[in-house]
Coordinates of C-alpha atoms in Angstrom, one line a residue:
Chain A
M1 CA 144.2 185.6 70.5
N2 CA 142.4 184.0 72.8
R3 CA 144.8 182.0 75.8
A4 CA 142.5 178.7 74.1
A5 CA 143.7 179.3 70.4
A6 CA 147.4 179.6 71.6
R7 CA 146.7 176.4 74.2
R8 CA 144.7 174.5 71.6
R9 CA 148.6 175.3 68.4
R10 CA 150.5 174.1 71.3
S11 CA 148.5 170.3 71.8
H12 CA 149.2 170.6 67.8
F13 CA 152.9 171.2 67.7
M14 CA 153.4 168.7 70.8
V15 CA 151.9 165.8 68.4
G16 CA 153.4 167.0 65.4
L17 CA 156.6 166.4 67.0
M18 CA 155.4 163.5 68.5
G19 CA 154.1 162.2 65.2
L20 CA 157.8 162.9 63.6
A21 CA 159.4 161.1 66.3
V22 CA 157.5 157.9 65.3
V23 CA 157.8 158.1 61.8
L24 CA 162.0 158.5 62.5
A25 CA 161.5 156.0 64.8
V26 CA 159.7 153.2 62.4
L27 CA 161.5 154.6 59.3
P28 CA 165.1 152.7 59.5
L29 CA 162.4 149.2 59.6
L30 CA 161.0 150.7 56.5
L31 CA 164.1 151.6 55.2
I32 CA 165.6 147.8 55.8
L33 CA 162.1 146.0 54.5
G34 CA 162.7 147.7 51.2
T35 CA 166.0 147.3 50.4
L36 CA 165.6 144.2 51.5
V37 CA 162.5 143.6 49.2
A38 CA 164.1 145.6 46.0
K39 CA 167.7 143.4 46.3
G40 CA 166.4 140.2 47.1
A41 CA 163.0 139.2 46.8
S42 CA 163.8 138.4 42.6
S43 CA 166.2 135.5 44.1
L44 CA 163.0 133.8 46.1
N45 CA 161.5 130.9 44.4
L46 CA 160.2 128.0 45.5
A47 CA 164.4 126.6 44.1
F48 CA 165.5 129.0 46.9
F49 CA 163.9 126.5 49.8
T50 CA 164.4 123.7 48.6
K51 CA 167.9 123.6 46.7
M52 CA 171.2 123.0 48.2
P53 CA 173.8 125.5 46.9
V54 CA 175.6 125.5 43.9
P55 CA 179.2 125.2 43.5
A56 CA 180.2 129.4 43.5
G57 CA 179.4 131.3 39.1
E58 CA 176.6 129.4 39.1
T59 CA 173.5 130.7 39.0
G60 CA 170.5 128.9 41.0
G61 CA 170.3 127.2 43.7
G62 CA 168.9 127.0 46.9
V63 CA 169.9 127.4 50.6
M64 CA 167.5 124.7 52.0
H65 CA 170.4 123.2 54.6
A66 CA 170.9 126.7 56.0
I67 CA 167.1 127.0 56.9
V68 CA 166.9 123.2 57.8
G69 CA 170.1 123.9 60.3
T70 CA 168.7 127.2 62.0
L71 CA 165.3 125.2 62.9
M72 CA 167.8 122.8 63.9
I73 CA 169.2 124.8 66.0
V74 CA 167.0 126.7 67.6
G75 CA 165.0 124.7 68.3
T76 CA 167.4 122.8 69.9
A77 CA 168.4 126.2 71.9
C78 CA 164.4 126.0 72.8
L79 CA 164.6 122.6 74.8
I80 CA 167.3 123.4 76.7
G81 CA 167.2 127.4 77.4
L82 CA 163.0 127.8 77.6
P83 CA 162.6 125.6 80.2
L84 CA 165.2 126.3 81.9
G85 CA 164.5 130.0 81.4
I86 CA 160.3 129.9 82.2
G87 CA 161.2 127.6 85.2
G88 CA 164.4 130.4 86.6
G89 CA 161.3 133.5 85.9
I90 CA 158.6 131.3 87.5
Y91 CA 160.9 130.6 90.9
C92 CA 161.7 135.1 90.7
A93 CA 158.4 135.7 91.0
E94 CA 156.7 133.0 93.4
Y95 CA 159.8 133.6 96.0
P96 CA 160.7 137.3 95.3
G97 CA 162.6 138.0 98.3
S98 CA 164.7 135.0 97.9
K99 CA 168.5 135.6 97.7
L100 CA 168.2 133.1 95.0
A101 CA 166.1 135.0 93.2
T102 CA 167.4 138.4 93.9
V103 CA 171.1 136.9 92.0
T104 CA 169.1 135.3 89.0
R105 CA 167.9 138.5 88.8
F106 CA 171.2 140.6 89.1
V107 CA 172.4 137.5 86.7
S108 CA 169.9 137.5 84.4
D109 CA 170.2 141.2 83.8
V110 CA 174.0 140.9 83.3
L111 CA 173.0 138.3 80.6
N112 CA 171.1 140.8 79.4
G113 CA 173.6 143.5 78.5
T114 CA 176.5 140.8 77.8
P115 CA 177.3 141.2 73.7
S116 CA 177.0 137.8 71.8
I117 CA 179.8 136.6 70.7
V118 CA 181.5 136.6 74.3
V119 CA 178.8 134.0 75.3
G120 CA 180.2 132.5 71.9
V121 CA 183.4 132.2 73.1
F122 CA 182.4 130.6 76.3
A123 CA 180.5 128.0 74.3
W124 CA 183.6 127.5 72.2
T125 CA 186.3 127.2 75.4
W126 CA 183.6 125.0 77.0
I127 CA 182.3 123.1 74.2
V128 CA 184.3 123.4 71.0
A129 CA 187.8 124.2 72.3
T130 CA 187.0 120.7 74.8
Q131 CA 185.7 118.5 71.9
K132 CA 188.2 118.7 69.6
H133 CA 185.2 120.1 66.4
F134 CA 182.7 122.4 65.6
S135 CA 179.0 120.9 66.3
A136 CA 175.5 122.7 66.7
F137 CA 175.2 121.0 70.0
A138 CA 177.3 124.2 70.9
G139 CA 176.1 126.9 68.7
S140 CA 172.7 125.7 70.4
V141 CA 174.2 126.2 73.8
A142 CA 174.8 129.4 72.8
L143 CA 172.0 130.4 71.7
A144 CA 169.4 129.2 74.8
I145 CA 172.4 130.8 77.1
L146 CA 171.4 133.9 75.2
M147 CA 167.9 132.9 75.8
V148 CA 167.3 131.9 79.3
P149 CA 167.9 135.5 81.1
M150 CA 165.5 136.9 78.6
V151 CA 162.4 134.2 79.4
T152 CA 163.8 134.7 82.8
R153 CA 162.4 138.0 83.1
T154 CA 160.0 138.6 80.8
T155 CA 158.5 135.1 83.0
E156 CA 158.9 136.6 86.0
E157 CA 157.7 139.8 84.7
M158 CA 154.0 137.8 83.3
I159 CA 153.7 136.1 87.0
K160 CA 154.1 139.2 88.4
L161 CA 151.0 141.1 86.6
V162 CA 148.7 137.9 88.3
P163 CA 146.6 139.1 90.6
H164 CA 146.8 138.3 94.1
S165 CA 143.3 137.6 94.4
L166 CA 143.4 134.3 92.0
R167 CA 146.2 133.3 94.5
E168 CA 144.3 133.7 97.4
A169 CA 141.6 132.0 95.8
A170 CA 143.7 128.3 94.7
L171 CA 145.3 129.0 97.9
A172 CA 142.0 128.5 99.7
L173 CA 140.4 125.6 97.2
G174 CA 143.3 124.0 99.4
Y175 CA 145.5 123.8 96.0
S176 CA 149.2 123.4 97.7
R177 CA 151.7 126.2 96.6
W178 CA 153.2 124.7 93.5
R179 CA 149.9 123.3 92.0
T180 CA 149.1 127.5 92.5
S181 CA 151.8 128.0 90.9
L182 CA 151.3 125.6 87.6
T183 CA 147.5 125.5 87.4
V184 CA 146.6 128.6 88.3
V185 CA 149.3 131.6 88.1
V186 CA 151.3 130.2 85.3
R187 CA 148.2 128.8 83.6
T188 CA 146.4 132.9 83.5
T189 CA 150.0 133.9 82.0
L190 CA 150.6 131.0 79.4
P191 CA 149.6 133.6 76.6
G192 CA 152.5 136.3 78.2
I193 CA 154.9 133.5 78.6
V194 CA 154.4 132.3 75.2
T195 CA 154.9 135.5 74.0
G196 CA 158.2 136.2 75.8
S197 CA 159.7 133.1 74.7
L198 CA 158.9 133.9 70.6
L199 CA 160.2 137.4 71.2
A200 CA 163.5 135.8 72.9
V201 CA 163.8 133.0 69.8
A202 CA 163.0 135.6 66.9
R203 CA 165.9 137.4 68.5
V204 CA 168.0 134.4 68.6
A205 CA 167.6 133.0 65.5
G206 CA 169.1 135.9 64.0
E207 CA 172.0 135.8 66.2
T208 CA 175.7 135.4 64.2
A209 CA 178.1 136.1 65.5
P210 CA 178.0 132.8 68.7
L211 CA 177.0 130.7 65.5
L212 CA 180.3 131.7 64.3
F213 CA 182.8 129.9 66.6
T214 CA 180.7 126.4 67.3
A215 CA 178.3 125.7 64.1
L216 CA 180.4 127.2 62.3
G217 CA 178.5 126.9 59.1
S218 CA 178.8 123.8 56.5
Q219 CA 177.8 123.6 52.8
Y220 CA 176.0 120.5 53.4
L221 CA 172.5 119.5 54.5
S222 CA 172.8 117.9 57.5
F223 CA 170.6 116.8 60.9
D224 CA 173.4 115.9 63.0
L225 CA 174.1 117.9 65.9
D226 CA 177.4 116.8 66.6
Q227 CA 178.5 118.2 63.7
P228 CA 178.9 121.9 61.5
M229 CA 175.4 122.9 60.6
A230 CA 174.6 126.4 58.3
A231 CA 172.2 128.9 59.6
L232 CA 170.7 131.8 57.3
P233 CA 172.6 134.2 59.7
L234 CA 175.9 132.4 58.7
V235 CA 175.2 132.1 55.2
V236 CA 174.1 135.7 54.5
F237 CA 177.7 136.7 56.4
T238 CA 179.5 134.6 54.2
Y239 CA 177.8 135.3 51.1
A240 CA 177.8 139.0 52.0
T241 CA 181.7 139.4 52.2
G242 CA 182.1 136.7 49.1
P243 CA 183.3 137.7 46.2
Y244 CA 180.9 137.2 43.7
E245 CA 178.0 138.9 42.4
E246 CA 175.7 135.8 43.2
W247 CA 176.1 135.3 46.1
H248 CA 175.5 138.2 47.2
Q249 CA 172.2 138.1 46.1
L250 CA 171.8 135.1 48.0
A251 CA 172.5 136.7 50.7
W252 CA 169.6 139.8 49.9
A253 CA 167.6 137.0 49.6
T254 CA 168.7 135.1 52.8
A255 CA 168.4 138.4 54.5
L256 CA 164.5 138.6 53.5
V257 CA 163.6 135.5 55.5
L258 CA 165.2 135.7 58.5
I259 CA 163.7 138.4 58.8
L260 CA 160.7 137.3 57.4
V261 CA 161.2 134.6 60.2
V262 CA 161.8 137.3 63.0
L263 CA 157.8 138.9 61.6
V264 CA 156.5 135.7 61.8
L265 CA 157.3 135.4 65.0
S266 CA 157.0 138.1 66.4
V267 CA 153.3 139.1 64.8
A268 CA 152.8 134.7 66.2
A269 CA 153.3 136.7 69.5
R270 CA 151.1 138.8 69.2
L271 CA 148.8 136.3 68.4
A272 CA 148.8 134.5 71.8
T273 CA 148.6 137.1 73.6
R274 CA 145.1 137.7 72.2
G275 CA 144.5 134.6 74.6
K276 CA 140.8 133.7 75.6
F277 CA 140.8 133.8 78.7
R278 CA 141.7 136.8 80.7
Q279 CA 141.2 138.2 83.5
N280 CA 139.3 141.4 83.8
G281 CA 139.6 144.1 86.5
Chain B
M1 CA 117.9 130.9 121.2
T2 CA 120.5 130.7 124.3
A3 CA 123.4 133.0 122.4
T4 CA 126.8 132.6 125.2
L5 CA 127.1 130.7 127.5
P6 CA 130.0 132.5 128.9
G7 CA 132.2 130.6 131.1
R8 CA 135.0 127.3 130.3
T9 CA 133.1 124.1 129.2
A10 CA 134.6 121.1 130.0
M11 CA 136.9 120.3 126.9
P12 CA 138.5 116.5 126.4
H13 CA 141.3 118.5 124.7
A14 CA 141.8 120.9 127.2
S15 CA 146.0 119.1 128.0
S16 CA 146.6 119.9 125.1
L17 CA 146.7 124.1 125.6
K18 CA 149.9 125.8 127.0
P19 CA 149.0 125.4 130.6
T20 CA 148.8 129.7 131.1
L21 CA 145.5 129.4 128.9
A22 CA 144.5 126.6 130.4
A23 CA 145.3 128.1 133.9
R24 CA 143.5 131.3 132.8
G25 CA 140.9 129.3 131.5
A26 CA 140.4 130.7 128.3
P27 CA 136.4 132.2 127.4
A28 CA 134.7 129.3 125.1
T29 CA 131.8 130.2 123.6
R30 CA 128.9 128.3 122.4
G31 CA 126.1 127.8 120.6
P32 CA 123.1 126.4 120.0
G33 CA 124.8 124.0 117.7
G34 CA 126.3 122.5 121.2
E35 CA 130.1 122.6 120.8
P36 CA 131.8 125.4 118.2
V37 CA 133.2 124.4 115.1
V38 CA 136.0 127.4 115.3
E39 CA 136.9 128.5 118.2
A40 CA 139.5 131.0 119.0
R41 CA 141.1 130.9 122.6
E42 CA 142.6 133.9 123.1
F43 CA 143.9 134.4 120.0
R44 CA 146.2 137.1 119.4
F45 CA 148.0 137.6 115.3
S46 CA 151.2 140.1 114.6
Y47 CA 152.6 141.2 111.4
G48 CA 156.1 142.7 112.5
P49 CA 155.6 144.7 115.1
T50 CA 152.1 145.4 115.1
E51 CA 150.1 143.2 117.0
V52 CA 146.1 143.4 115.6
L53 CA 144.9 141.2 117.1
K54 CA 144.7 141.4 120.9
G55 CA 143.2 138.0 122.6
I56 CA 140.3 137.0 121.0
S57 CA 137.6 133.9 122.0
L58 CA 135.0 133.7 120.2
G59 CA 132.9 130.3 118.9
V60 CA 131.6 129.8 116.0
A61 CA 128.1 128.1 115.7
R62 CA 127.4 124.9 113.9
N63 CA 124.9 125.8 110.9
A64 CA 124.6 129.3 112.1
V65 CA 125.8 132.7 110.7
T66 CA 127.9 134.0 112.1
A67 CA 129.0 138.1 111.2
I68 CA 131.8 140.0 112.7
I69 CA 131.5 143.9 113.0
G70 CA 133.5 146.7 113.3
P71 CA 135.1 150.0 111.8
S72 CA 138.4 149.4 109.2
G73 CA 141.7 148.6 110.3
C74 CA 139.9 146.5 113.7
G75 CA 141.3 143.7 112.8
K76 CA 137.8 141.7 111.7
S77 CA 139.5 140.5 107.5
T78 CA 142.8 139.3 109.2
F79 CA 140.9 136.7 112.2
L80 CA 138.5 135.5 109.8
R81 CA 142.1 134.9 106.9
A82 CA 143.6 133.7 110.6
I83 CA 141.0 130.4 109.9
N84 CA 142.6 129.3 107.0
R85 CA 145.9 130.5 107.0
M86 CA 146.0 133.2 104.6
H87 CA 148.3 135.1 105.9
E88 CA 151.2 132.0 104.9
L89 CA 151.8 134.0 101.8
L90 CA 153.5 136.9 104.4
P91 CA 156.7 137.5 105.9
D92 CA 156.9 138.3 109.6
V93 CA 153.2 137.6 111.1
R94 CA 153.0 135.2 114.2
H95 CA 150.3 134.0 116.0
G96 CA 149.3 133.2 119.7
G97 CA 147.2 132.0 122.5
D98 CA 144.8 129.2 119.4
L99 CA 142.4 128.6 117.0
L100 CA 140.9 125.3 117.4
L101 CA 138.9 123.5 114.4
D102 CA 137.1 121.1 115.6
G103 CA 138.5 120.8 118.7
Q104 CA 142.0 120.7 117.4
S105 CA 144.3 123.0 116.7
I106 CA 144.3 125.6 113.1
Y107 CA 148.0 126.1 114.1
A108 CA 149.1 122.5 115.3
P109 CA 152.5 121.8 114.0
G110 CA 152.1 119.1 110.7
R111 CA 149.0 120.1 110.3
D112 CA 148.6 119.3 106.6
L113 CA 147.5 122.8 105.2
V114 CA 146.1 121.3 102.1
D115 CA 143.3 119.3 104.3
L116 CA 142.4 122.3 106.5
R117 CA 141.9 124.5 103.3
R118 CA 139.6 121.8 102.0
R119 CA 137.3 122.0 105.1
I120 CA 137.4 125.7 105.6
G121 CA 136.2 127.0 102.5
M122 CA 136.8 131.2 101.7
V123 CA 134.9 133.8 99.0
F124 CA 136.4 137.0 98.8
Q125 CA 135.3 140.5 99.3
R126 CA 136.5 140.9 95.3
P127 CA 135.0 137.7 93.4
N128 CA 137.8 136.3 91.9
P129 CA 137.1 133.7 89.2
F130 CA 139.7 131.4 87.8
P131 CA 140.4 133.2 84.0
K132 CA 138.5 129.4 83.4
S133 CA 135.4 127.9 82.1
I134 CA 132.4 128.4 84.3
F135 CA 132.8 124.5 85.0
D136 CA 135.9 124.5 85.1
N137 CA 136.1 127.0 88.3
V138 CA 133.8 124.9 89.8
A139 CA 135.2 121.8 89.8
Y140 CA 138.5 122.2 89.8
G141 CA 138.3 122.4 94.1
P142 CA 136.8 119.3 94.0
T143 CA 139.6 117.7 90.9
V144 CA 142.6 118.5 92.5
N145 CA 141.4 116.9 95.8
R146 CA 140.2 114.1 94.7
L147 CA 137.2 114.8 95.7
A148 CA 135.2 113.6 92.8
L149 CA 135.6 110.6 90.7
K150 CA 135.2 112.2 87.0
R151 CA 131.8 110.9 85.8
D152 CA 130.4 112.1 88.4
L153 CA 131.9 115.7 88.4
P154 CA 129.1 117.4 86.2
E155 CA 126.4 116.2 89.3
L156 CA 128.2 117.8 91.2
V157 CA 129.5 120.9 89.7
E158 CA 125.4 121.2 88.6
R159 CA 124.3 120.5 92.6
C160 CA 126.4 123.4 93.8
L161 CA 125.1 126.2 91.1
R162 CA 122.4 125.3 92.3
Q163 CA 123.0 125.9 95.6
A164 CA 125.0 128.6 95.0
A165 CA 121.8 129.7 92.5
L166 CA 123.7 130.0 89.8
W167 CA 122.2 127.6 87.6
D168 CA 119.7 128.9 85.8
E169 CA 121.1 131.1 84.8
V170 CA 124.2 129.1 83.1
K171 CA 123.3 126.0 82.6
D172 CA 123.9 127.3 78.9
R173 CA 127.4 128.5 78.7
L174 CA 129.3 126.3 80.7
H175 CA 131.7 126.0 79.4
E176 CA 132.4 130.2 78.1
P177 CA 134.8 131.8 80.8
G178 CA 133.8 132.5 84.4
T179 CA 135.4 135.3 84.0
G180 CA 132.5 137.1 81.1
L181 CA 129.5 136.7 83.9
S182 CA 128.3 140.0 85.8
G183 CA 129.9 140.7 89.2
G184 CA 127.3 139.4 91.3
Q185 CA 127.4 136.2 88.8
Q186 CA 131.2 135.7 89.5
Q187 CA 130.4 136.1 93.7
R188 CA 128.0 133.3 93.0
L189 CA 130.2 131.5 90.8
C190 CA 133.5 131.3 93.7
I191 CA 130.8 130.9 96.7
A192 CA 129.6 127.3 94.6
R193 CA 133.3 126.7 93.8
A194 CA 134.1 126.7 97.0
L195 CA 130.9 124.8 98.1
A196 CA 132.7 121.9 95.4
N197 CA 135.0 121.5 98.2
S198 CA 132.0 120.5 100.7
P199 CA 133.9 122.6 103.7
E200 CA 132.5 122.2 107.3
V201 CA 133.2 126.0 107.7
L202 CA 132.5 129.1 105.0
L203 CA 134.8 132.2 105.5
M204 CA 133.2 135.3 103.9
D205 CA 135.2 138.6 103.8
E206 CA 132.6 141.3 102.9
P207 CA 131.4 138.7 100.2
C208 CA 129.0 141.9 98.7
S209 CA 131.5 144.9 99.4
A210 CA 132.4 144.9 95.0
L211 CA 128.9 144.6 93.9
D212 CA 125.7 146.2 93.4
P213 CA 122.2 146.3 95.9
I214 CA 120.1 143.3 93.7
A215 CA 123.2 141.4 93.6
T216 CA 123.9 141.9 97.2
Q217 CA 120.9 140.9 98.0
K218 CA 120.7 137.4 96.2
V219 CA 124.7 136.9 97.7
E220 CA 122.3 137.3 101.1
E221 CA 119.4 134.7 100.3
L222 CA 122.2 132.5 99.1
I223 CA 124.2 132.8 102.7
F224 CA 120.7 132.8 104.8
A225 CA 119.9 129.6 102.1
L226 CA 123.4 127.9 103.6
K227 CA 123.2 128.4 106.7
E228 CA 121.4 124.9 106.6
H229 CA 124.1 122.5 105.2
Y230 CA 126.8 125.0 106.4
T231 CA 128.6 126.8 108.8
I232 CA 129.6 130.1 107.4
A233 CA 131.5 132.8 109.2
I234 CA 131.3 137.3 107.8
V235 CA 132.9 140.0 107.5
T236 CA 131.0 142.7 107.2
H237 CA 132.0 146.6 106.6
N238 CA 126.8 146.5 106.5
M239 CA 125.7 146.5 109.8
Q240 CA 122.0 145.3 108.7
Q241 CA 123.5 142.7 105.8
A242 CA 125.2 141.5 110.0
A243 CA 121.8 142.0 110.9
R244 CA 119.8 140.2 108.5
V245 CA 122.2 137.9 107.4
S246 CA 123.5 136.7 110.9
D247 CA 122.6 135.1 114.2
F248 CA 125.2 136.1 116.2
T249 CA 127.3 139.3 115.2
G250 CA 130.7 140.2 117.2
F251 CA 132.0 143.6 118.0
F252 CA 135.5 143.8 117.2
D253 CA 137.6 147.4 117.6
S254 CA 141.1 147.7 117.6
G255 CA 141.7 143.5 118.2
E256 CA 139.6 142.7 120.6
L257 CA 136.2 141.4 120.5
I258 CA 134.0 144.6 122.4
E259 CA 131.2 142.1 122.3
F260 CA 129.4 138.9 120.6
G261 CA 125.9 138.1 121.1
D262 CA 123.1 136.8 119.5
T263 CA 123.0 139.5 116.3
D264 CA 118.7 140.8 117.4
Q265 CA 120.4 141.6 121.3
L266 CA 123.2 143.5 119.9
F267 CA 122.0 145.3 117.5
T268 CA 118.9 146.4 119.7
A269 CA 120.6 146.0 123.3
P270 CA 124.1 146.0 123.6
A271 CA 125.2 145.9 126.6
H272 CA 129.0 148.1 125.5
E273 CA 129.4 151.5 124.5
R274 CA 131.1 151.3 122.2
T275 CA 129.2 148.5 120.3
E276 CA 126.3 151.5 120.2
A277 CA 128.4 154.4 119.3
Y278 CA 129.8 151.8 116.2
I279 CA 125.6 150.3 115.2
T280 CA 123.8 153.8 115.3
G281 CA 126.5 155.4 113.4
R282 CA 128.6 157.5 116.2
F283 CA 132.2 156.4 115.2
G284 CA 133.5 154.0 112.8

């Protein structure tokens, strides 16, 4: 047996090992999806999306209140969190050496690693406890706090990828510094920023812990941010830990919807990065 | 053609210079067009502790091409970029002496950078079109600087693209991304983009070094044609290029201006030994 053959065999072996690692990494995702589809898909129908929950013991009903609630809570969180996160990211990338940027970067990293329940308690202390009632707005603030560091870091990383030559081109044309940042640099990175933002949204849309202390959950359809509000993760939590079989069914279906929402957002993020204009070289 | 007139010319603004400089009589160099458009007087420049330019005095003549040649690291790009203050993004840079545009100090406190860079356009080593359409690439400068009304933009864009000898190649796809063009076309697009600002001076930092010979030839022809309306300063590694396109040539070495004069004369009968060594390929 010659050396080339031995090398080839070793190569095949290593490639095989890596393939196995990939399969093992993807397996949990497939199992989760499979279980959710198997247990939840049967309860998914139009009524599930358009009807309100029914009293325990009855079959049927839906989680429309939670879908609306999640949209409102996460939407408000985006309104608060995305401008802060994107603005912070732009600052950190454009003034990388400044003290403020260094501090922001460090704080973002720490916040990124902070368990979400801590953020929930924080929002409870500062908003729920002072207002003396639970509110969807407090939930939005908690989710926004979770989004900001994620968006800041991804925005910064994306902006750092913009070639220096592009910045020089804009400055040489007589753009002021802020104009260069906003019109040329940010515009070039827009697909990346959108991706980072969508991923952050997907991440917080499934957060349960911070909402337990803040939005609390509700059985009713509500559009009032100042009141407790239902949300998909809260419904999963309530129904899954409840004593009724119908509830368990609904919990599975709700979990399936939740993961589909995250999936759709992730795919949208992927599509957004396929920008029409790309810088080559 | 008179190349360089050594000695001091009476400058109305000489009083604005630092006394030491004025007393030493910074040599001003004049081209055939009279007063130089850009003039360096004992200009010094440092990155941190490293002094890259050690007192450069040179004038860029109006409606002519001035080439700057020299070995790598001699400071020629630094000099060019200092003219429109492109170093401003870097920390810890210092300068001394003065650089004048039409007799006004470029580094004067309170100098409007946006206006300065509008008047001094720049083309870079690598083509760097914005990731926008061809039309927008050209239209952006005048839009931002409010030089043209929106309805005049199509005409302006066409004129600039024609001046940059790119119009015929792109007229049917003005709304496609500028980044989709070939390297040579991208560089001409960048030139058109710079022209759209109606600059007085066009700085070119090795504009052909990333281009193939045919694209290079086109850009060189373009430079030659452009000097009718613009004052051009070009940094190049390519001595044949300097000889082909320029009227005046300055030879830099180790941050000093070794020789400056009429291009033909500098290449055929250099006055300085180091110049001769460089242009005959003995070093650099």
